mmCIF file of C-alpha atoms and ligand atoms in Angstrom:
data_model
loop_
_atom_site.group_PDB
_atom_site.id
_atom_site.type_symbol
_atom_site.label_atom_id
_atom_site.label_comp_id
_atom_site.label_asym_id
_atom_site.label_seq_id
_atom_site.Cartn_x
_atom_site.Cartn_y
_atom_site.Cartn_z
ATOM 1 C CA MET A 1 12.578 -18.566 7.227
ATOM 2 C CA ILE A 2 9.698 -16.481 8.570
ATOM 3 C CA ARG A 3 6.313 -18.163 8.085
ATOM 4 C CA VAL A 4 3.740 -15.607 6.972
ATOM 5 C CA GLY A 5 -0.001 -16.230 7.172
ATOM 6 C CA ILE A 6 -2.277 -14.067 5.037
ATOM 7 C CA ASN A 7 -5.737 -13.565 6.506
ATOM 8 C CA GLY A 8 -8.054 -12.118 3.843
ATOM 9 C CA TYR A 9 -7.123 -13.078 0.303
ATOM 10 C CA GLY A 10 -8.635 -10.331 -1.850
ATOM 11 C CA THR A 11 -7.151 -7.441 -3.824
ATOM 12 C CA ILE A 12 -4.355 -6.743 -1.348
ATOM 13 C CA GLY A 13 -3.996 -10.210 0.235
ATOM 14 C CA LYS A 14 -3.315 -12.075 -2.996
ATOM 15 C CA ARG A 15 -0.735 -9.524 -4.091
ATOM 16 C CA VAL A 16 1.008 -9.606 -0.717
ATOM 17 C CA ALA A 17 1.074 -13.420 -0.860
ATOM 18 C CA ASP A 18 2.833 -13.369 -4.244
ATOM 19 C CA ALA A 19 5.277 -10.700 -3.040
ATOM 20 C CA VAL A 20 6.111 -12.684 0.110
ATOM 21 C CA ARG A 21 6.661 -15.779 -2.007
ATOM 22 C CA ALA A 22 9.279 -13.868 -4.018
ATOM 23 C CA GLN A 23 11.379 -13.155 -0.878
ATOM 24 C CA PRO A 24 14.330 -15.359 0.105
ATOM 25 C CA ASP A 25 13.819 -14.914 3.855
ATOM 26 C CA MET A 26 10.099 -15.616 4.227
ATOM 27 C CA THR A 27 7.519 -18.095 3.057
ATOM 28 C CA VAL A 28 3.737 -18.077 2.702
ATOM 29 C CA HIS A 29 2.545 -20.543 5.298
ATOM 30 C CA GLY A 30 -1.021 -20.276 4.048
ATOM 31 C CA VAL A 31 -3.912 -17.995 3.201
ATOM 32 C CA ALA A 32 -7.258 -17.741 4.979
ATOM 33 C CA LYS A 33 -10.157 -17.297 2.594
ATOM 34 C CA ARG A 34 -13.786 -16.718 3.495
ATOM 35 C CA SER A 35 -15.599 -17.529 0.245
ATOM 36 C CA PRO A 36 -15.120 -20.630 -1.914
ATOM 37 C CA ASP A 37 -14.969 -18.668 -5.184
ATOM 38 C CA TYR A 38 -12.667 -18.179 -8.196
ATOM 39 C CA VAL A 39 -10.102 -16.416 -6.018
ATOM 40 C CA ALA A 40 -9.997 -19.437 -3.689
ATOM 41 C CA VAL A 41 -9.494 -21.718 -6.698
ATOM 42 C CA GLY A 42 -6.676 -19.396 -7.833
ATOM 43 C CA ALA A 43 -5.021 -19.641 -4.411
ATOM 44 C CA ALA A 44 -5.147 -23.437 -4.492
ATOM 45 C CA GLU A 45 -3.849 -23.511 -8.078
ATOM 46 C CA ALA A 46 -0.976 -21.247 -7.009
ATOM 47 C CA ASP A 47 -0.152 -23.915 -4.399
ATOM 48 C CA TYR A 48 -0.986 -21.818 -1.377
ATOM 49 C CA ALA A 49 -2.306 -23.811 1.591
ATOM 50 C CA VAL A 50 -5.903 -22.613 1.984
ATOM 51 C CA TYR A 51 -7.434 -22.209 5.452
ATOM 52 C CA ALA A 52 -11.123 -21.504 6.068
ATOM 53 C CA ALA A 53 -11.726 -18.062 7.557
ATOM 54 C CA ASP A 54 -15.277 -19.143 8.317
ATOM 55 C CA ALA A 55 -15.546 -22.763 9.539
ATOM 56 C CA ASP A 56 -19.262 -22.839 8.585
ATOM 57 C CA ARG A 57 -18.293 -22.526 4.925
ATOM 58 C CA ALA A 58 -15.699 -25.330 4.945
ATOM 59 C CA ASP A 59 -17.984 -27.693 3.006
ATOM 60 C CA GLY A 60 -18.228 -25.168 0.171
ATOM 61 C CA PHE A 61 -14.442 -25.366 -0.334
ATOM 62 C CA ARG A 62 -14.528 -29.183 -0.426
ATOM 63 C CA GLU A 63 -17.381 -29.086 -2.971
ATOM 64 C CA ILE A 64 -15.174 -27.163 -5.431
ATOM 65 C CA GLY A 65 -12.246 -29.492 -4.878
ATOM 66 C CA ILE A 66 -10.148 -27.474 -2.427
ATOM 67 C CA ASP A 67 -8.581 -29.473 0.407
ATOM 68 C CA LEU A 68 -8.446 -27.151 3.376
ATOM 69 C CA ALA A 69 -5.284 -27.054 5.489
ATOM 70 C CA GLY A 70 -7.298 -25.995 8.535
ATOM 71 C CA THR A 71 -9.138 -23.023 9.971
ATOM 72 C CA VAL A 72 -7.943 -19.449 10.381
ATOM 73 C CA ASP A 73 -7.244 -20.292 14.022
ATOM 74 C CA ASP A 74 -4.750 -22.965 12.869
ATOM 75 C CA LEU A 75 -3.163 -20.514 10.422
ATOM 76 C CA VAL A 76 -2.605 -17.920 13.150
ATOM 77 C CA ALA A 77 -1.203 -20.547 15.534
ATOM 78 C CA GLU A 78 1.234 -21.924 12.938
ATOM 79 C CA SER A 79 2.463 -18.600 11.493
ATOM 80 C CA ASP A 80 5.266 -16.357 12.792
ATOM 81 C CA VAL A 81 3.447 -13.257 11.571
ATOM 82 C CA ILE A 82 0.039 -12.541 10.076
ATOM 83 C CA VAL A 83 -0.779 -10.059 7.339
ATOM 84 C CA ASP A 84 -4.419 -9.163 7.876
ATOM 85 C CA ALA A 85 -5.873 -8.011 4.540
ATOM 86 C CA THR A 86 -9.537 -8.375 5.419
ATOM 87 C CA PRO A 87 -12.028 -5.574 4.582
ATOM 88 C CA SER A 88 -11.940 -2.314 6.576
ATOM 89 C CA GLY A 89 -12.929 -2.815 10.190
ATOM 90 C CA ILE A 90 -12.611 -6.621 10.202
ATOM 91 C CA GLY A 91 -8.910 -6.364 11.059
ATOM 92 C CA ALA A 92 -9.732 -4.727 14.389
ATOM 93 C CA GLU A 93 -12.194 -7.534 15.111
ATOM 94 C CA ASN A 94 -9.439 -10.059 14.323
ATOM 95 C CA ARG A 95 -6.844 -8.532 16.655
ATOM 96 C CA PRO A 96 -7.961 -10.574 19.726
ATOM 97 C CA LEU A 97 -7.384 -13.747 17.663
ATOM 98 C CA TYR A 98 -3.782 -12.715 17.016
ATOM 99 C CA GLU A 99 -3.278 -11.722 20.653
ATOM 100 C CA ARG A 100 -4.635 -15.075 21.828
ATOM 101 C CA HIS A 101 -1.928 -16.870 19.823
ATOM 102 C CA ASP A 102 0.754 -14.279 20.577
ATOM 103 C CA THR A 103 1.257 -13.848 16.829
ATOM 104 C CA PRO A 104 2.403 -10.406 15.620
ATOM 105 C CA ALA A 105 0.206 -8.924 12.910
ATOM 106 C CA ILE A 106 0.177 -6.304 10.184
ATOM 107 C CA PHE A 107 -3.092 -4.531 9.439
ATOM 108 C CA GLN A 108 -4.102 -2.431 6.432
ATOM 109 C CA GLY A 109 -5.041 1.187 5.890
ATOM 110 C CA GLY A 110 -8.792 0.616 6.076
ATOM 111 C CA GLU A 111 -8.424 0.133 9.835
ATOM 112 C CA ASP A 112 -8.371 2.992 12.312
ATOM 113 C CA ALA A 113 -4.864 3.959 13.376
ATOM 114 C CA THR A 114 -5.719 2.703 16.876
ATOM 115 C CA VAL A 115 -5.652 -0.910 15.638
ATOM 116 C CA ALA A 116 -1.839 -0.999 16.042
ATOM 117 C CA GLU A 117 1.001 0.723 17.870
ATOM 118 C CA VAL A 118 2.495 2.055 14.636
ATOM 119 C CA SER A 119 1.180 3.410 11.341
ATOM 120 C CA PHE A 120 3.886 2.222 8.980
ATOM 121 C CA ASN A 121 5.573 3.478 5.834
ATOM 122 C CA ALA A 122 8.847 1.784 4.891
ATOM 123 C CA ARG A 123 10.509 5.007 3.665
ATOM 124 C CA ALA A 124 9.331 7.291 6.445
ATOM 125 C CA ASN A 125 9.319 5.339 9.718
ATOM 126 C CA PHE A 126 10.524 1.718 9.347
ATOM 127 C CA ALA A 127 12.454 1.846 12.635
ATOM 128 C CA GLU A 128 9.334 2.741 14.648
ATOM 129 C CA ALA A 129 7.875 -0.692 13.907
ATOM 130 C CA GLU A 130 10.994 -2.605 14.939
ATOM 131 C CA ASP A 131 9.861 -3.077 18.526
ATOM 132 C CA ALA A 132 6.162 -3.412 17.744
ATOM 133 C CA ASP A 133 3.955 -6.500 17.719
ATOM 134 C CA TYR A 134 1.287 -4.806 15.611
ATOM 135 C CA ALA A 135 1.653 -2.330 12.763
ATOM 136 C CA ARG A 136 -0.769 -0.805 10.286
ATOM 137 C CA VAL A 137 0.467 -0.303 6.726
ATOM 138 C CA VAL A 138 -1.178 3.006 5.860
ATOM 139 C CA SER A 139 -3.639 3.277 2.954
ATOM 140 C CA CYS A 140 -2.677 3.504 -0.707
ATOM 141 C CA ASN A 141 -3.084 7.296 -0.724
ATOM 142 C CA THR A 142 -1.238 7.789 2.572
ATOM 143 C CA THR A 143 1.561 5.492 1.381
ATOM 144 C CA GLY A 144 1.883 7.522 -1.818
ATOM 145 C CA LEU A 145 1.943 10.808 0.078
ATOM 146 C CA SER A 146 4.371 9.562 2.745
ATOM 147 C CA ARG A 147 6.899 8.407 0.156
ATOM 148 C CA PHE A 148 6.606 11.693 -1.681
ATOM 149 C CA LEU A 149 6.820 13.936 1.361
ATOM 150 C CA ALA A 150 9.615 12.087 3.228
ATOM 151 C CA PRO A 151 12.555 13.310 1.085
ATOM 152 C CA LEU A 152 11.147 16.861 0.888
ATOM 153 C CA HIS A 153 10.670 16.918 4.647
ATOM 154 C CA GLU A 154 14.218 15.692 5.277
ATOM 155 C CA THR A 155 15.936 17.910 2.694
ATOM 156 C CA TYR A 156 14.087 21.232 2.734
ATOM 157 C CA GLY A 157 11.549 21.009 5.563
ATOM 158 C CA ILE A 158 7.845 21.488 4.877
ATOM 159 C CA ASP A 159 5.873 24.554 5.995
ATOM 160 C CA LYS A 160 2.605 23.243 4.586
ATOM 161 C CA ALA A 161 1.378 20.606 2.160
ATOM 162 C CA ARG A 162 -1.893 20.913 0.233
ATOM 163 C CA VAL A 163 -3.118 17.948 -1.779
ATOM 164 C CA THR A 164 -6.200 17.357 -3.926
ATOM 165 C CA LEU A 165 -6.840 13.639 -4.299
ATOM 166 C CA VAL A 166 -8.764 12.550 -7.385
ATOM 167 C CA ARG A 167 -9.727 9.062 -6.293
ATOM 168 C CA ARG A 168 -10.698 6.070 -8.395
ATOM 169 C CA GLY A 169 -14.327 5.074 -7.798
ATOM 170 C CA GLY A 170 -13.494 1.421 -7.081
ATOM 171 C CA ASP A 171 -11.161 -1.435 -7.939
ATOM 172 C CA PRO A 172 -11.796 -3.382 -11.188
ATOM 173 C CA ASP A 173 -13.533 -6.224 -9.309
ATOM 174 C CA GLN A 174 -15.807 -3.880 -7.331
ATOM 175 C CA THR A 175 -18.761 -4.005 -9.689
ATOM 176 C CA GLY A 176 -21.073 -2.203 -7.286
ATOM 177 C CA ARG A 177 -18.922 0.883 -6.668
ATOM 178 C CA GLY A 178 -19.185 4.250 -8.349
ATOM 179 C CA PRO A 179 -19.803 6.967 -9.332
ATOM 180 C CA ILE A 180 -20.681 5.631 -12.774
ATOM 181 C CA ASN A 181 -21.138 9.050 -14.425
ATOM 182 C CA ASP A 182 -20.264 11.841 -12.044
ATOM 183 C CA THR A 183 -17.509 13.698 -10.210
ATOM 184 C CA VAL A 184 -18.264 13.560 -6.514
ATOM 185 C CA PRO A 185 -16.658 15.544 -3.709
ATOM 186 C CA ASP A 186 -15.769 12.734 -1.280
ATOM 187 C CA PRO A 187 -15.790 13.648 1.459
ATOM 188 C CA VAL A 188 -17.485 16.967 0.773
ATOM 189 C CA SER A 189 -16.109 18.389 4.014
ATOM 190 C CA ILE A 190 -12.659 19.998 3.941
ATOM 191 C CA PRO A 191 -10.083 18.928 4.946
ATOM 192 C CA SER A 192 -10.633 15.267 4.065
ATOM 193 C CA HIS A 193 -9.502 12.468 6.398
ATOM 194 C CA HIS A 194 -6.376 11.844 4.298
ATOM 195 C CA GLY A 195 -4.364 14.662 5.888
ATOM 196 C CA PRO A 196 -4.841 13.357 9.465
ATOM 197 C CA ASP A 197 -3.918 9.894 8.192
ATOM 198 C CA VAL A 198 -0.621 11.248 6.822
ATOM 199 C CA GLN A 199 -0.082 12.775 10.267
ATOM 200 C CA THR A 200 -0.119 9.265 11.784
ATOM 201 C CA VAL A 201 3.226 8.866 9.960
ATOM 202 C CA PHE A 202 4.439 12.505 10.218
ATOM 203 C CA PRO A 203 2.804 13.778 13.430
ATOM 204 C CA GLU A 204 4.194 17.313 13.144
ATOM 205 C CA LEU A 205 3.388 17.859 9.446
ATOM 206 C CA ASP A 206 0.991 20.664 8.455
ATOM 207 C CA ILE A 207 -1.126 19.162 5.663
ATOM 208 C CA ASP A 208 -4.596 19.807 4.256
ATOM 209 C CA THR A 209 -6.274 17.470 1.785
ATOM 210 C CA ILE A 210 -9.364 17.585 -0.432
ATOM 211 C CA GLY A 211 -10.917 14.434 -1.930
ATOM 212 C CA LEU A 212 -13.002 13.760 -5.042
ATOM 213 C CA LYS A 213 -14.207 10.483 -6.537
ATOM 214 C CA VAL A 214 -14.371 9.868 -10.289
ATOM 215 C CA PRO A 215 -15.583 7.030 -12.550
ATOM 216 C CA THR A 216 -12.362 5.077 -13.111
ATOM 217 C CA THR A 217 -10.842 1.919 -11.660
ATOM 218 C CA MET A 218 -7.312 2.715 -12.876
ATOM 219 C CA MET A 219 -5.447 4.783 -10.303
ATOM 220 C CA HIS A 220 -5.692 7.712 -7.914
ATOM 221 C CA VAL A 221 -4.167 11.016 -9.069
ATOM 222 C CA HIS A 222 -2.836 13.594 -6.605
ATOM 223 C CA ALA A 223 -2.398 17.289 -7.395
ATOM 224 C CA VAL A 224 0.202 18.401 -4.863
ATOM 225 C CA ASN A 225 1.401 21.783 -3.631
ATOM 226 C CA VAL A 226 4.082 21.866 -0.953
ATOM 227 C CA SER A 227 5.375 25.092 0.612
ATOM 228 C CA LEU A 228 8.939 24.174 1.497
ATOM 229 C CA ALA A 229 10.712 25.697 4.486
ATOM 230 C CA GLU A 230 13.930 26.191 2.517
ATOM 231 C CA GLU A 231 14.117 27.165 -1.154
ATOM 232 C CA PRO A 232 15.663 24.394 -3.312
ATOM 233 C CA ASP A 233 18.569 25.207 -5.577
ATOM 234 C CA GLY A 234 16.334 25.149 -8.653
ATOM 235 C CA VAL A 235 13.780 22.634 -9.889
ATOM 236 C CA ASP A 236 16.508 20.197 -10.967
ATOM 237 C CA ASP A 237 17.537 19.856 -7.344
ATOM 238 C CA VAL A 238 13.997 18.631 -6.540
ATOM 239 C CA ARG A 239 14.022 16.304 -9.541
ATOM 240 C CA ASP A 240 17.309 14.825 -8.278
ATOM 241 C CA GLN A 241 15.727 14.221 -4.864
ATOM 242 C CA PHE A 242 12.896 12.302 -6.486
ATOM 243 C CA ARG A 243 15.253 10.371 -8.774
ATOM 244 C CA ALA A 244 17.245 9.184 -5.762
ATOM 245 C CA GLU A 245 14.107 7.590 -4.271
ATOM 246 C CA ASP A 246 13.575 3.945 -5.213
ATOM 247 C CA ARG A 247 9.773 4.007 -5.045
ATOM 248 C CA LEU A 248 9.252 7.327 -6.824
ATOM 249 C CA LEU A 249 9.168 6.974 -10.581
ATOM 250 C CA THR A 250 9.472 10.194 -12.598
ATOM 251 C CA ILE A 251 7.639 9.800 -15.914
ATOM 252 C CA PRO A 252 9.804 11.316 -18.665
ATOM 253 C CA GLU A 253 8.176 13.626 -21.212
ATOM 254 C CA TYR A 254 9.303 11.512 -24.193
ATOM 255 C CA ALA A 255 7.323 8.490 -22.926
ATOM 256 C CA GLY A 256 4.008 9.985 -23.993
ATOM 257 C CA ILE A 257 2.338 8.708 -20.843
ATOM 258 C CA ASP A 258 -0.525 11.147 -20.525
ATOM 259 C CA GLY A 259 -2.787 9.489 -17.968
ATOM 260 C CA ALA A 260 -3.442 6.523 -15.697
ATOM 261 C CA GLY A 261 -4.606 4.418 -18.656
ATOM 262 C CA THR A 262 -1.292 4.737 -20.500
ATOM 263 C CA LEU A 263 0.538 4.088 -17.233
ATOM 264 C CA LYS A 264 -1.333 0.801 -16.761
ATOM 265 C CA ASP A 265 -0.659 -0.085 -20.406
ATOM 266 C CA PHE A 266 3.043 0.602 -19.835
ATOM 267 C CA ALA A 267 3.026 -1.632 -16.741
ATOM 268 C CA MET A 268 1.385 -4.476 -18.645
ATOM 269 C CA ASP A 269 3.845 -4.110 -21.535
ATOM 270 C CA ALA A 270 6.660 -4.242 -18.977
ATOM 271 C CA GLY A 271 5.301 -7.615 -17.830
ATOM 272 C CA ARG A 272 4.332 -6.459 -14.372
ATOM 273 C CA PRO A 273 2.153 -9.074 -12.605
ATOM 274 C CA ARG A 274 -1.520 -8.027 -12.815
ATOM 275 C CA GLY A 275 -0.258 -4.778 -14.420
ATOM 276 C CA ASP A 276 0.788 -3.640 -10.947
ATOM 277 C CA ILE A 277 2.670 -0.389 -10.384
ATOM 278 C CA TRP A 278 4.311 -0.448 -6.969
ATOM 279 C CA GLU A 279 5.911 2.991 -7.330
ATOM 280 C CA ASN A 280 4.442 6.510 -7.172
ATOM 281 C CA CYS A 281 4.357 7.830 -10.737
ATOM 282 C CA ILE A 282 5.229 11.542 -10.889
ATOM 283 C CA TRP A 283 4.766 13.356 -14.176
ATOM 284 C CA GLY A 284 8.177 14.935 -14.786
ATOM 285 C CA GLU A 285 6.763 17.927 -16.661
ATOM 286 C CA SER A 286 4.439 18.734 -13.766
ATOM 287 C CA ILE A 287 7.299 19.312 -11.307
ATOM 288 C CA THR A 288 7.231 23.095 -10.954
ATOM 289 C CA LEU A 289 8.970 25.362 -8.502
ATOM 290 C CA GLN A 290 7.891 28.919 -7.719
ATOM 291 C CA GLY A 291 10.173 30.179 -4.976
ATOM 292 C CA ARG A 292 9.542 27.812 -2.060
ATOM 293 C CA ASP A 293 6.291 26.475 -3.585
ATOM 294 C CA LEU A 294 6.543 23.097 -5.257
ATOM 295 C CA TYR A 295 3.769 21.777 -7.495
ATOM 296 C CA CYS A 296 3.352 18.432 -9.198
ATOM 297 C CA MET A 297 1.000 15.591 -10.088
ATOM 298 C CA GLN A 298 1.414 11.922 -9.283
ATOM 299 C CA ALA A 299 -0.559 8.738 -9.937
ATOM 300 C CA ILE A 300 -0.912 5.994 -7.334
ATOM 301 C CA HIS A 301 -1.915 2.438 -8.205
ATOM 302 C CA GLN A 302 -4.214 1.703 -5.306
ATOM 303 C CA GLU A 303 -4.039 -2.085 -5.676
ATOM 304 C CA ALA A 304 -0.249 -2.227 -5.666
ATOM 305 C CA ASP A 305 1.685 0.512 -3.838
ATOM 306 C CA VAL A 306 1.085 -0.953 -0.354
ATOM 307 C CA VAL A 307 2.375 -4.398 -1.399
ATOM 308 C CA PRO A 308 6.148 -3.792 -0.967
ATOM 309 C CA GLU A 309 5.301 -1.888 2.228
ATOM 310 C CA ASN A 310 3.700 -5.032 3.678
ATOM 311 C CA VAL A 311 6.827 -7.047 2.880
ATOM 312 C CA ASP A 312 8.987 -4.434 4.618
ATOM 313 C CA ALA A 313 6.597 -4.318 7.578
ATOM 314 C CA ILE A 314 7.067 -8.085 8.031
ATOM 315 C CA ARG A 315 10.838 -7.537 8.266
ATOM 316 C CA ALA A 316 10.419 -4.624 10.671
ATOM 317 C CA LEU A 317 8.201 -6.612 13.049
ATOM 318 C CA THR A 318 10.321 -9.753 12.930
ATOM 319 C CA GLY A 319 13.710 -7.993 12.987
ATOM 320 C CA LEU A 320 14.954 -9.714 9.830
ATOM 321 C CA LEU A 321 16.647 -6.646 8.311
ATOM 322 C CA ASP A 322 16.862 -2.902 8.863
ATOM 323 C CA GLY A 323 14.918 -0.437 6.723
ATOM 324 C CA PRO A 324 17.374 0.266 3.878
ATOM 325 C CA GLU A 325 18.336 -3.423 3.623
ATOM 326 C CA SER A 326 14.719 -4.531 3.579
ATOM 327 C CA ARG A 327 13.595 -1.968 1.013
ATOM 328 C CA SER A 328 16.497 -2.852 -1.233
ATOM 329 C CA LEU A 329 15.788 -6.611 -1.052
ATOM 330 C CA THR A 330 12.065 -6.076 -1.631
ATOM 331 C CA ASN A 331 12.811 -3.841 -4.623
ATOM 332 C CA GLU A 332 15.255 -6.323 -6.096
ATOM 333 C CA THR A 333 12.982 -9.351 -5.709
ATOM 334 C CA LEU A 334 9.857 -7.613 -7.038
ATOM 335 C CA GLY A 335 11.615 -5.726 -9.825
ATOM 336 C CA ILE A 336 11.144 -2.197 -8.517
ATOM 337 C CA ASP A 337 13.462 0.560 -9.775
ATOM 338 C CA LEU A 338 15.392 -1.704 -12.127
HETATM 339 P P1 NAD B 1 -11.052 -7.104 -0.671
HETATM 340 O O1 NAD B 1 -12.502 -7.022 -0.407
HETATM 341 O O2 NAD B 1 -10.576 -7.125 -2.082
HETATM 342 O O3 NAD B 1 -10.435 -8.381 0.051
HETATM 343 C C1 NAD B 1 -10.754 -8.739 1.349
HETATM 344 C C2 NAD B 1 -10.828 -10.244 1.432
HETATM 345 O O4 NAD B 1 -11.073 -10.624 2.779
HETATM 346 C C3 NAD B 1 -11.967 -10.821 0.588
HETATM 347 O O5 NAD B 1 -11.471 -11.956 -0.090
HETATM 348 C C4 NAD B 1 -13.023 -11.205 1.632
HETATM 349 O O6 NAD B 1 -13.814 -12.311 1.220
HETATM 350 C C5 NAD B 1 -12.130 -11.580 2.790
HETATM 351 N N1 NAD B 1 -12.783 -11.548 4.102
HETATM 352 C C6 NAD B 1 -13.894 -10.894 4.492
HETATM 353 N N2 NAD B 1 -14.127 -11.099 5.797
HETATM 354 C C7 NAD B 1 -13.141 -11.903 6.238
HETATM 355 C C8 NAD B 1 -12.844 -12.484 7.487
HETATM 356 N N3 NAD B 1 -13.597 -12.262 8.550
HETATM 357 N N4 NAD B 1 -11.735 -13.257 7.588
HETATM 358 C C9 NAD B 1 -10.947 -13.481 6.517
HETATM 359 N N5 NAD B 1 -11.201 -12.973 5.299
HETATM 360 C C10 NAD B 1 -12.284 -12.195 5.164
HETATM 361 O O7 NAD B 1 -10.389 -5.899 0.125
HETATM 362 P P2 NAD B 1 -9.025 -5.177 -0.199
HETATM 363 O O8 NAD B 1 -9.274 -4.135 -1.234
HETATM 364 O O9 NAD B 1 -7.961 -6.173 -0.430
HETATM 365 O O10 NAD B 1 -8.785 -4.382 1.162
HETATM 366 C C11 NAD B 1 -8.219 -5.014 2.299
HETATM 367 C C12 NAD B 1 -7.642 -3.953 3.212
HETATM 368 O O11 NAD B 1 -6.629 -3.251 2.489
HETATM 369 C C13 NAD B 1 -8.640 -2.882 3.676
HETATM 370 O O12 NAD B 1 -8.245 -2.427 4.946
HETATM 371 C C14 NAD B 1 -8.434 -1.776 2.656
HETATM 372 O O13 NAD B 1 -8.824 -0.511 3.134
HETATM 373 C C15 NAD B 1 -6.931 -1.860 2.462
HETATM 374 N N6 NAD B 1 -6.458 -1.301 1.201
HETATM 375 C C16 NAD B 1 -7.145 -1.511 0.037
HETATM 376 C C17 NAD B 1 -6.680 -0.932 -1.125
HETATM 377 C C18 NAD B 1 -7.414 -1.085 -2.412
HETATM 378 O O14 NAD B 1 -7.392 -0.170 -3.219
HETATM 379 N N7 NAD B 1 -8.054 -2.186 -2.696
HETATM 380 C C19 NAD B 1 -5.506 -0.184 -1.112
HETATM 381 C C20 NAD B 1 -4.782 -0.053 0.080
HETATM 382 C C21 NAD B 1 -5.294 -0.603 1.239
#
């Protein structure tokens, strides 16, 4: 049983903890939390051992009735692998802590690619992380694009990908984020940083991206155009490729799912924890082929799509299973593609 420590118990950390708990071959050794707030109370109520990320705040945890299991230093020493889900940039600052204890670690997409030997996506490059001590699970957008592009790249080859990313302004708990009433080019420079991030997974891929930010907390939406190297045998051939992928969900026309709001409603009706959607959601009607040019639109739930990837990254780093075995077990235990 691999003991997993989660350092940083926020949007991503708490979801990864619950996903790890659902696995038969790993256990949550504990979670390191910085603030003694409602999320910390939730962690304790979920029976996670809580460690103080900041020893100076330990008294605050005791005051709200949380018995600490130790400090983050203890958590790193006692764990077989750490998932660092701290805010962007803090992961890099934490790396020396993991090195000091010789504990392998998984970082998140808010870190620079240089934080780890490998930028990881379970579908595209699982094997590259098998000999690594440190891996970075790429961002929600890069995860969504990597999953989408991998089968196209393998089957037809890609001459060039062009993607416009309509990005959610913030997560539901990010009360200070925006825009509140605007559509903002973000970044205004073209191409955006997302293309180079995809190239950390597919170094040879020609991809340009454009980013915008809009006032929603629901999901990101990507408008994608891929010029394929080889012409598919009709649009149904492409649809079949997508259908064969476990983390690509094609939304059927009959469902009446016309936006990210209805998608989230669907996920909540389906009983998904926190309304999470771990899969890319591709609108079936949008899949259009003009010669070698493929067009479509997909929605990405930013809070959720990287969660199964973190579970798979744990298996890659610790050698528990190979890529297909790990993805299949993660899917089965979380309820993906059922
Ligand atoms: P978050 O702010 O929701 O959670 C981070 C948690 O870490 C908070 O609980 C915070 O109190 C805690 N923290 C802060 N400093 C810490 C420290 N020094 N030690 C331990 N804990 C500390 O952030 P998030 O949205 O979960 O993002 C975490 C990482 O995941 C970032 O790299 C981010 O870019 C990436 N990511 C976020 C999303 C998303 O949409 N939220 C999607 C994919 C990847």
